[in-house]
Tab-separated table of C-alpha atoms and ligand atoms in Angstrom:
chain	number	residue	atom	x	y	z
A	22	MET	CA	0.000	0.000	0.000
A	23	THR	CA	1.504	3.326	-1.076
A	24	PRO	CA	0.715	6.156	1.387
A	25	LEU	CA	-0.463	9.384	-0.239
A	26	VAL	CA	0.063	12.907	1.101
A	27	PHE	CA	-2.342	15.734	0.357
A	28	HIS	CA	-3.719	18.946	1.870
A	29	PRO	CA	-6.540	21.039	0.300
A	30	ILE	CA	-4.352	24.144	0.691
A	31	TYR	CA	-2.146	22.778	-2.135
A	32	SER	CA	-4.716	24.166	-4.586
A	33	GLN	CA	-5.940	27.095	-2.502
A	34	LEU	CA	-3.954	30.042	-3.788
A	35	PRO	CA	-5.696	33.054	-5.275
A	36	LEU	CA	-3.700	34.123	-8.346
A	37	PRO	CA	-4.116	37.089	-10.696
A	38	PRO	CA	-6.307	36.410	-13.756
A	39	ARG	CA	-4.402	34.684	-16.574
A	40	HIS	CA	-1.544	33.638	-14.264
A	41	ARG	CA	-0.012	30.650	-15.998
A	42	PHE	CA	0.346	28.419	-12.933
A	43	PRO	CA	-2.309	25.644	-12.927
A	44	ILE	CA	-2.887	25.749	-9.175
A	45	GLU	CA	-6.111	23.688	-9.435
A	46	LYS	CA	-4.245	20.565	-10.511
A	47	TYR	CA	-3.443	19.277	-7.011
A	48	GLN	CA	-7.090	19.064	-5.954
A	49	GLY	CA	-7.786	17.673	-9.425
A	50	ILE	CA	-5.374	14.787	-8.865
A	51	ARG	CA	-6.897	14.095	-5.457
A	52	ASP	CA	-10.419	14.060	-6.893
A	53	ALA	CA	-9.353	11.856	-9.806
A	54	LEU	CA	-7.776	9.331	-7.412
A	55	VAL	CA	-10.933	9.312	-5.268
A	56	ALA	CA	-13.052	8.827	-8.405
A	57	ARG	CA	-10.915	5.750	-9.113
A	58	GLY	CA	-11.702	4.216	-5.728
A	59	ILE	CA	-9.011	5.619	-3.432
A	60	THR	CA	-10.685	6.267	-0.064
A	61	SER	CA	-10.061	9.503	1.856
A	62	ASP	CA	-8.323	7.661	4.695
A	63	ARG	CA	-5.463	6.857	2.294
A	64	PHE	CA	-4.391	10.530	2.345
A	65	SER	CA	-2.214	11.908	5.150
A	66	ALA	CA	-2.336	15.685	5.670
A	67	PRO	CA	0.871	17.573	6.542
A	68	SER	CA	1.146	20.436	9.042
A	69	PRO	CA	3.230	23.420	7.857
A	70	VAL	CA	6.946	23.479	8.676
A	71	SER	CA	8.228	26.401	10.770
A	72	SER	CA	10.610	29.124	9.614
A	73	ALA	CA	13.007	27.909	12.305
A	74	PHE	CA	13.128	24.499	10.632
A	75	LEU	CA	13.905	26.088	7.254
A	76	THR	CA	16.689	28.314	8.591
A	77	ASP	CA	18.572	25.181	9.665
A	78	TYR	CA	19.136	24.526	5.937
A	79	PHE	CA	18.555	27.798	4.064
A	80	ALA	CA	19.775	31.395	4.477
A	81	PRO	CA	17.930	32.923	7.485
A	82	ASN	CA	17.832	36.372	5.789
A	83	TYR	CA	15.980	34.932	2.815
A	84	VAL	CA	13.621	32.690	4.790
A	85	ASN	CA	12.676	35.384	7.303
A	86	ALA	CA	12.218	38.133	4.704
A	87	LEU	CA	10.043	35.909	2.511
A	88	VAL	CA	7.912	34.563	5.356
A	89	SER	CA	7.336	38.030	6.836
A	90	GLY	CA	6.543	39.641	3.470
A	91	VAL	CA	9.493	42.044	3.222
A	92	LEU	CA	11.387	40.346	0.406
A	93	ASP	CA	11.985	42.948	-2.318
A	94	ASP	CA	9.861	43.099	-5.485
A	95	LYS	CA	12.609	41.861	-7.754
A	96	ALA	CA	13.126	38.725	-5.649
A	97	MET	CA	9.341	38.128	-5.581
A	98	ARG	CA	9.143	38.517	-9.373
A	99	ARG	CA	11.856	35.892	-9.706
A	100	ILE	CA	9.618	33.529	-7.695
A	101	GLY	CA	6.660	34.351	-9.942
A	102	PHE	CA	3.846	34.529	-7.377
A	103	PRO	CA	2.521	37.688	-5.694
A	104	TRP	CA	3.265	37.643	-1.955
A	105	SER	CA	0.396	36.815	0.405
A	106	GLU	CA	0.061	35.241	3.854
A	107	HIS	CA	-1.697	32.428	2.064
A	108	LEU	CA	1.186	31.853	-0.357
A	109	ILE	CA	3.491	31.381	2.620
A	110	LYS	CA	1.139	29.044	4.479
A	111	ARG	CA	0.604	27.033	1.321
A	112	SER	CA	4.342	26.769	0.645
A	113	LEU	CA	5.187	25.771	4.207
A	114	THR	CA	2.470	23.093	4.029
A	115	ALA	CA	3.554	21.823	0.603
A	116	VAL	CA	7.166	21.505	1.767
A	117	ALA	CA	5.932	19.680	4.888
A	118	GLY	CA	4.045	17.349	2.549
A	119	THR	CA	7.244	16.237	0.814
A	120	ILE	CA	8.973	15.763	4.172
A	121	LEU	CA	6.047	13.662	5.417
A	122	THR	CA	6.208	11.687	2.161
A	123	ALA	CA	9.907	10.993	2.789
A	124	GLU	CA	9.114	9.744	6.301
A	125	LEU	CA	6.242	7.566	5.074
A	126	ALA	CA	8.477	6.171	2.321
A	127	ILE	CA	10.987	5.018	4.915
A	128	GLU	CA	8.222	3.389	6.941
A	129	HIS	CA	6.326	1.803	4.008
A	130	GLY	CA	8.953	1.523	1.246
A	131	GLN	CA	7.264	4.088	-0.995
A	132	ALA	CA	5.001	7.116	-0.695
A	133	LEU	CA	3.716	9.855	-3.007
A	134	ASN	CA	2.994	13.515	-2.412
A	135	LEU	CA	0.279	15.213	-4.496
A	136	THR	CA	2.485	18.287	-4.927
A	137	GLY	CA	6.214	19.010	-4.536
A	138	GLY	CA	9.325	19.371	-6.645
A	139	TYR	CA	10.391	22.939	-5.814
A	140	HIS	CA	13.750	22.390	-7.431
A	141	HIS	CA	14.434	25.993	-8.531
A	142	ALA	CA	14.663	27.205	-4.909
A	143	PHE	CA	18.222	27.910	-3.715
A	144	ALA	CA	19.491	28.559	-0.170
A	145	ASP	CA	19.133	32.330	-0.516
A	146	PHE	CA	16.579	32.943	-3.251
A	147	GLY	CA	13.511	31.446	-4.837
A	148	SER	CA	12.821	31.133	-8.563
A	149	GLY	CA	10.407	29.672	-11.111
A	150	PHE	CA	7.398	29.173	-8.775
A	151	CYS	CA	9.644	27.607	-6.098
A	152	LEU	CA	10.089	29.177	-2.633
A	153	PHE	CA	11.780	26.486	-0.542
A	154	ASN	CA	13.550	23.405	-1.891
A	155	ASP	CA	11.525	20.465	-0.614
A	156	LEU	CA	13.642	17.855	-2.407
A	157	PHE	CA	16.778	18.857	-0.528
A	158	LEU	CA	14.863	18.979	2.770
A	159	ALA	CA	13.407	15.527	2.112
A	160	ALA	CA	16.896	14.129	1.513
A	161	LYS	CA	18.142	15.660	4.756
A	162	THR	CA	15.077	14.287	6.580
A	163	MET	CA	15.750	10.770	5.318
A	164	GLN	CA	19.345	11.047	6.499
A	165	LYS	CA	18.148	11.570	10.075
A	166	TYR	CA	17.275	7.875	10.076
A	167	GLY	CA	20.301	5.859	11.182
A	168	HIS	CA	20.329	3.429	8.269
A	169	ILE	CA	20.118	6.082	5.529
A	170	ASP	CA	23.402	7.683	4.494
A	171	ASN	CA	23.169	8.178	0.738
A	172	VAL	CA	20.164	9.723	-0.997
A	173	LEU	CA	19.693	9.823	-4.772
A	174	ILE	CA	17.481	12.600	-6.148
A	175	ILE	CA	16.112	11.669	-9.576
A	176	ASP	CA	14.728	14.829	-11.182
A	177	LEU	CA	12.941	14.133	-14.464
A	178	ASP	CA	11.026	17.417	-14.666
A	179	VAL	CA	11.676	19.134	-18.019
A	180	HIS	CA	13.454	21.961	-16.193
A	181	GLN	CA	16.892	21.390	-14.714
A	182	GLY	CA	16.932	20.917	-10.921
A	183	ASP	CA	19.286	23.866	-10.542
A	184	GLY	CA	18.481	24.779	-6.935
A	185	THR	CA	18.807	21.189	-5.777
A	186	ALA	CA	22.094	20.771	-7.661
A	187	LYS	CA	23.551	23.862	-6.033
A	188	LEU	CA	22.311	23.024	-2.521
A	189	ALA	CA	23.779	19.510	-2.730
A	190	GLN	CA	26.895	20.528	-4.690
A	191	ASP	CA	29.394	19.928	-1.889
A	192	ASP	CA	27.399	17.156	-0.228
A	193	LYS	CA	28.758	13.765	-1.254
A	194	SER	CA	25.898	11.971	0.506
A	195	ILE	CA	23.336	13.383	-1.956
A	196	PHE	CA	23.589	12.470	-5.644
A	197	THR	CA	21.595	14.672	-8.004
A	198	LEU	CA	20.484	13.375	-11.397
A	199	SER	CA	18.669	15.753	-13.752
A	200	ILE	CA	17.370	14.910	-17.228
A	201	HIS	CA	15.835	18.009	-18.774
A	202	GLY	CA	15.258	20.056	-21.906
A	203	GLU	CA	18.572	21.714	-22.717
A	204	LYS	CA	16.838	24.856	-24.009
A	205	ASN	CA	14.281	25.006	-21.197
A	206	PHE	CA	14.515	27.249	-18.134
A	207	PRO	CA	16.875	27.790	-16.330
A	208	HIS	CA	19.108	29.161	-19.055
A	209	ARG	CA	22.077	29.193	-16.726
A	210	LYS	CA	22.359	25.578	-15.596
A	211	GLN	CA	24.008	24.419	-12.379
A	212	HIS	CA	26.081	21.243	-12.069
A	213	SER	CA	24.156	18.206	-10.908
A	214	ASP	CA	26.169	15.042	-10.248
A	215	LEU	CA	24.714	13.783	-13.515
A	216	ASP	CA	23.081	16.141	-16.037
A	217	ILE	CA	21.557	15.216	-19.356
A	218	GLY	CA	20.155	18.024	-21.490
A	219	LEU	CA	17.860	16.836	-24.285
A	220	ALA	CA	17.160	18.580	-27.604
A	221	LYS	CA	13.823	20.201	-28.457
A	222	GLY	CA	11.323	17.696	-29.779
A	223	THR	CA	12.909	14.600	-28.188
A	224	GLY	CA	10.354	11.772	-28.402
A	225	ASP	CA	9.497	8.654	-26.380
A	226	ASP	CA	12.102	6.200	-27.674
A	227	GLU	CA	15.134	8.420	-27.239
A	228	TYR	CA	13.820	9.759	-23.944
A	229	LEU	CA	13.152	6.368	-22.351
A	230	GLU	CA	16.509	5.037	-23.556
A	231	THR	CA	18.195	8.068	-21.974
A	232	VAL	CA	16.407	7.571	-18.645
A	233	GLU	CA	17.356	3.895	-18.594
A	234	GLN	CA	21.029	4.622	-19.296
A	235	ALA	CA	21.129	7.458	-16.772
A	236	LEU	CA	19.703	5.281	-13.999
A	237	LEU	CA	22.342	2.627	-14.717
A	238	LEU	CA	25.062	5.273	-14.697
A	239	ALA	CA	23.839	6.743	-11.407
A	240	GLU	CA	23.744	3.290	-9.859
A	241	ARG	CA	27.321	2.651	-10.931
A	242	GLN	CA	28.550	5.892	-9.350
A	243	PHE	CA	26.518	5.925	-6.168
A	244	GLN	CA	24.914	3.403	-3.827
A	245	PRO	CA	21.675	5.018	-2.619
A	246	ASP	CA	19.999	4.028	0.628
A	247	ALA	CA	16.908	6.017	-0.381
A	248	ILE	CA	15.553	7.793	-3.461
A	249	ILE	CA	13.532	10.954	-4.040
A	250	TYR	CA	11.765	11.173	-7.390
A	251	ASP	CA	10.533	14.363	-9.074
A	252	ALA	CA	8.095	13.094	-11.712
A	253	GLY	CA	7.483	16.399	-13.523
A	254	VAL	CA	5.161	15.967	-16.500
A	255	ASP	CA	6.169	19.135	-18.319
A	256	ILE	CA	8.041	16.736	-20.638
A	257	HIS	CA	4.620	16.002	-22.201
A	258	GLU	CA	3.984	16.747	-25.892
A	259	ASN	CA	1.068	19.076	-25.013
A	260	ASP	CA	2.837	20.998	-22.272
A	261	ASP	CA	2.827	24.786	-22.613
A	262	LEU	CA	6.371	25.245	-21.284
A	263	GLY	CA	8.333	22.067	-21.994
A	264	HIS	CA	10.205	21.563	-25.251
A	265	LEU	CA	10.113	17.765	-25.256
A	266	CYS	CA	7.560	15.603	-27.035
A	267	ILE	CA	6.667	12.714	-24.726
A	268	SER	CA	3.331	10.904	-24.967
A	269	THR	CA	1.156	10.072	-21.958
A	270	GLU	CA	2.149	6.416	-22.331
A	271	GLY	CA	5.791	7.538	-22.450
A	272	VAL	CA	5.302	9.332	-19.125
A	273	TYR	CA	3.872	6.105	-17.668
A	274	GLN	CA	6.791	4.050	-19.020
A	275	ARG	CA	9.253	6.511	-17.486
A	276	ASP	CA	7.587	6.467	-14.079
A	277	LYS	CA	7.377	2.676	-14.159
A	278	MET	CA	11.065	2.457	-15.048
A	279	VAL	CA	11.974	4.602	-12.031
A	280	TYR	CA	9.643	2.592	-9.807
A	281	ASP	CA	11.144	-0.719	-10.967
A	282	PHE	CA	14.649	0.718	-10.478
A	283	CYS	CA	13.835	1.591	-6.840
A	284	ARG	CA	12.248	-1.802	-6.199
A	285	ALA	CA	15.235	-3.636	-7.730
A	286	LEU	CA	17.558	-1.713	-5.410
A	287	ASP	CA	15.112	-2.367	-2.559
A	288	VAL	CA	15.371	1.167	-1.179
A	289	PRO	CA	12.561	3.506	-0.076
A	290	VAL	CA	11.313	5.996	-2.652
A	291	ALA	CA	9.436	9.245	-2.050
A	292	GLY	CA	7.765	10.664	-5.158
A	293	VAL	CA	6.543	14.189	-5.898
A	294	ILE	CA	4.576	15.343	-8.946
A	295	GLY	CA	6.772	18.230	-10.154
A	296	GLY	CA	5.841	20.567	-12.995
A	297	GLY	CA	3.106	20.313	-15.599
A	298	TYR	CA	1.618	23.349	-17.346
A	299	GLN	CA	-1.113	22.329	-19.771
A	300	ARG	CA	-3.980	24.772	-19.435
A	301	ASP	CA	-6.566	22.006	-19.801
A	302	ILE	CA	-6.633	20.860	-16.174
A	303	ASP	CA	-8.365	17.522	-16.831
A	304	ALA	CA	-5.785	16.648	-19.479
A	305	LEU	CA	-2.975	17.743	-17.161
A	306	VAL	CA	-4.335	15.708	-14.243
A	307	ASN	CA	-4.496	12.667	-16.505
A	308	VAL	CA	-0.782	12.959	-17.269
A	309	HIS	CA	0.071	13.390	-13.568
A	310	LEU	CA	-2.005	10.267	-12.796
A	311	GLN	CA	0.582	8.135	-14.637
A	312	LEU	CA	2.813	8.335	-11.555
A	313	TYR	CA	0.065	6.794	-9.425
A	314	ARG	CA	-0.485	4.082	-12.036
A	315	ALA	CA	3.225	3.296	-12.157
A	316	PHE	CA	3.389	3.018	-8.356
A	317	GLY	CA	0.369	0.691	-8.324
A	318	VAL	CA	-1.979	3.108	-6.541
A	319	ILE	CA	-4.526	2.890	-9.378
A	320	ASP	CA	-4.882	0.613	-12.425
B	402	ZN	ZN1	9.314	22.010	-14.622
């Protein structure tokens, strides 16, 4: 049984009209899972993390200014959301969701958050809709358990996991793997432990072959005790931001490949949904559902 982590606040964020972020998708995924027979008691709800927790890992100046609403306009524009009390509460809850997912994964072998993947957040600034880097925090949380030393972060969102790469740059106990669109944001890439930038228009066959080879390469260089998986679906052929051309079935095959990789290594895996920017929410939810299919939550 794969535990699921969700809070209604994931989708509760008033945004300006025509804002491109599809904030409704989180509730949409929850509703779609329930419509497929998942009962409400399968979902665990996180409580927001505190600023004090975040300042153990990130720059206190940044965390405190952002949480209290005094971060300057330029830094807020880089994040891409207008500041509000609600934005902060939502972000602190979403980050807590990924941490809870990491804890549940250690207990149950696998767990999935219905949000997460804030990989463009650095220690001292946020970027690209990301305020606080939940993937890095989840890795550090897993390492608090005595038997977990090495954590592999597999980031298959179409955008490079630049914040995660930078945060873990000097940390040999965290291996970062990013497969992304070479021409997609961020234009200035950071150095993950393993980076693969794919050309515009890359399709299923080349993509899946690349993922398979990259997983083998990561396994040869690093022996993970736990895995965090960012299953961004902005690789999809209909995505508004991604430059790749992956079918819905290709997304499923990718997620299944990662799942099988984790099971073969017999290590816990915590999954987050990552990016996905189709404007048709039902279509977008359907692509995100492939992760839950691959992990055996739904058929
Ligand atoms: Zn993305």
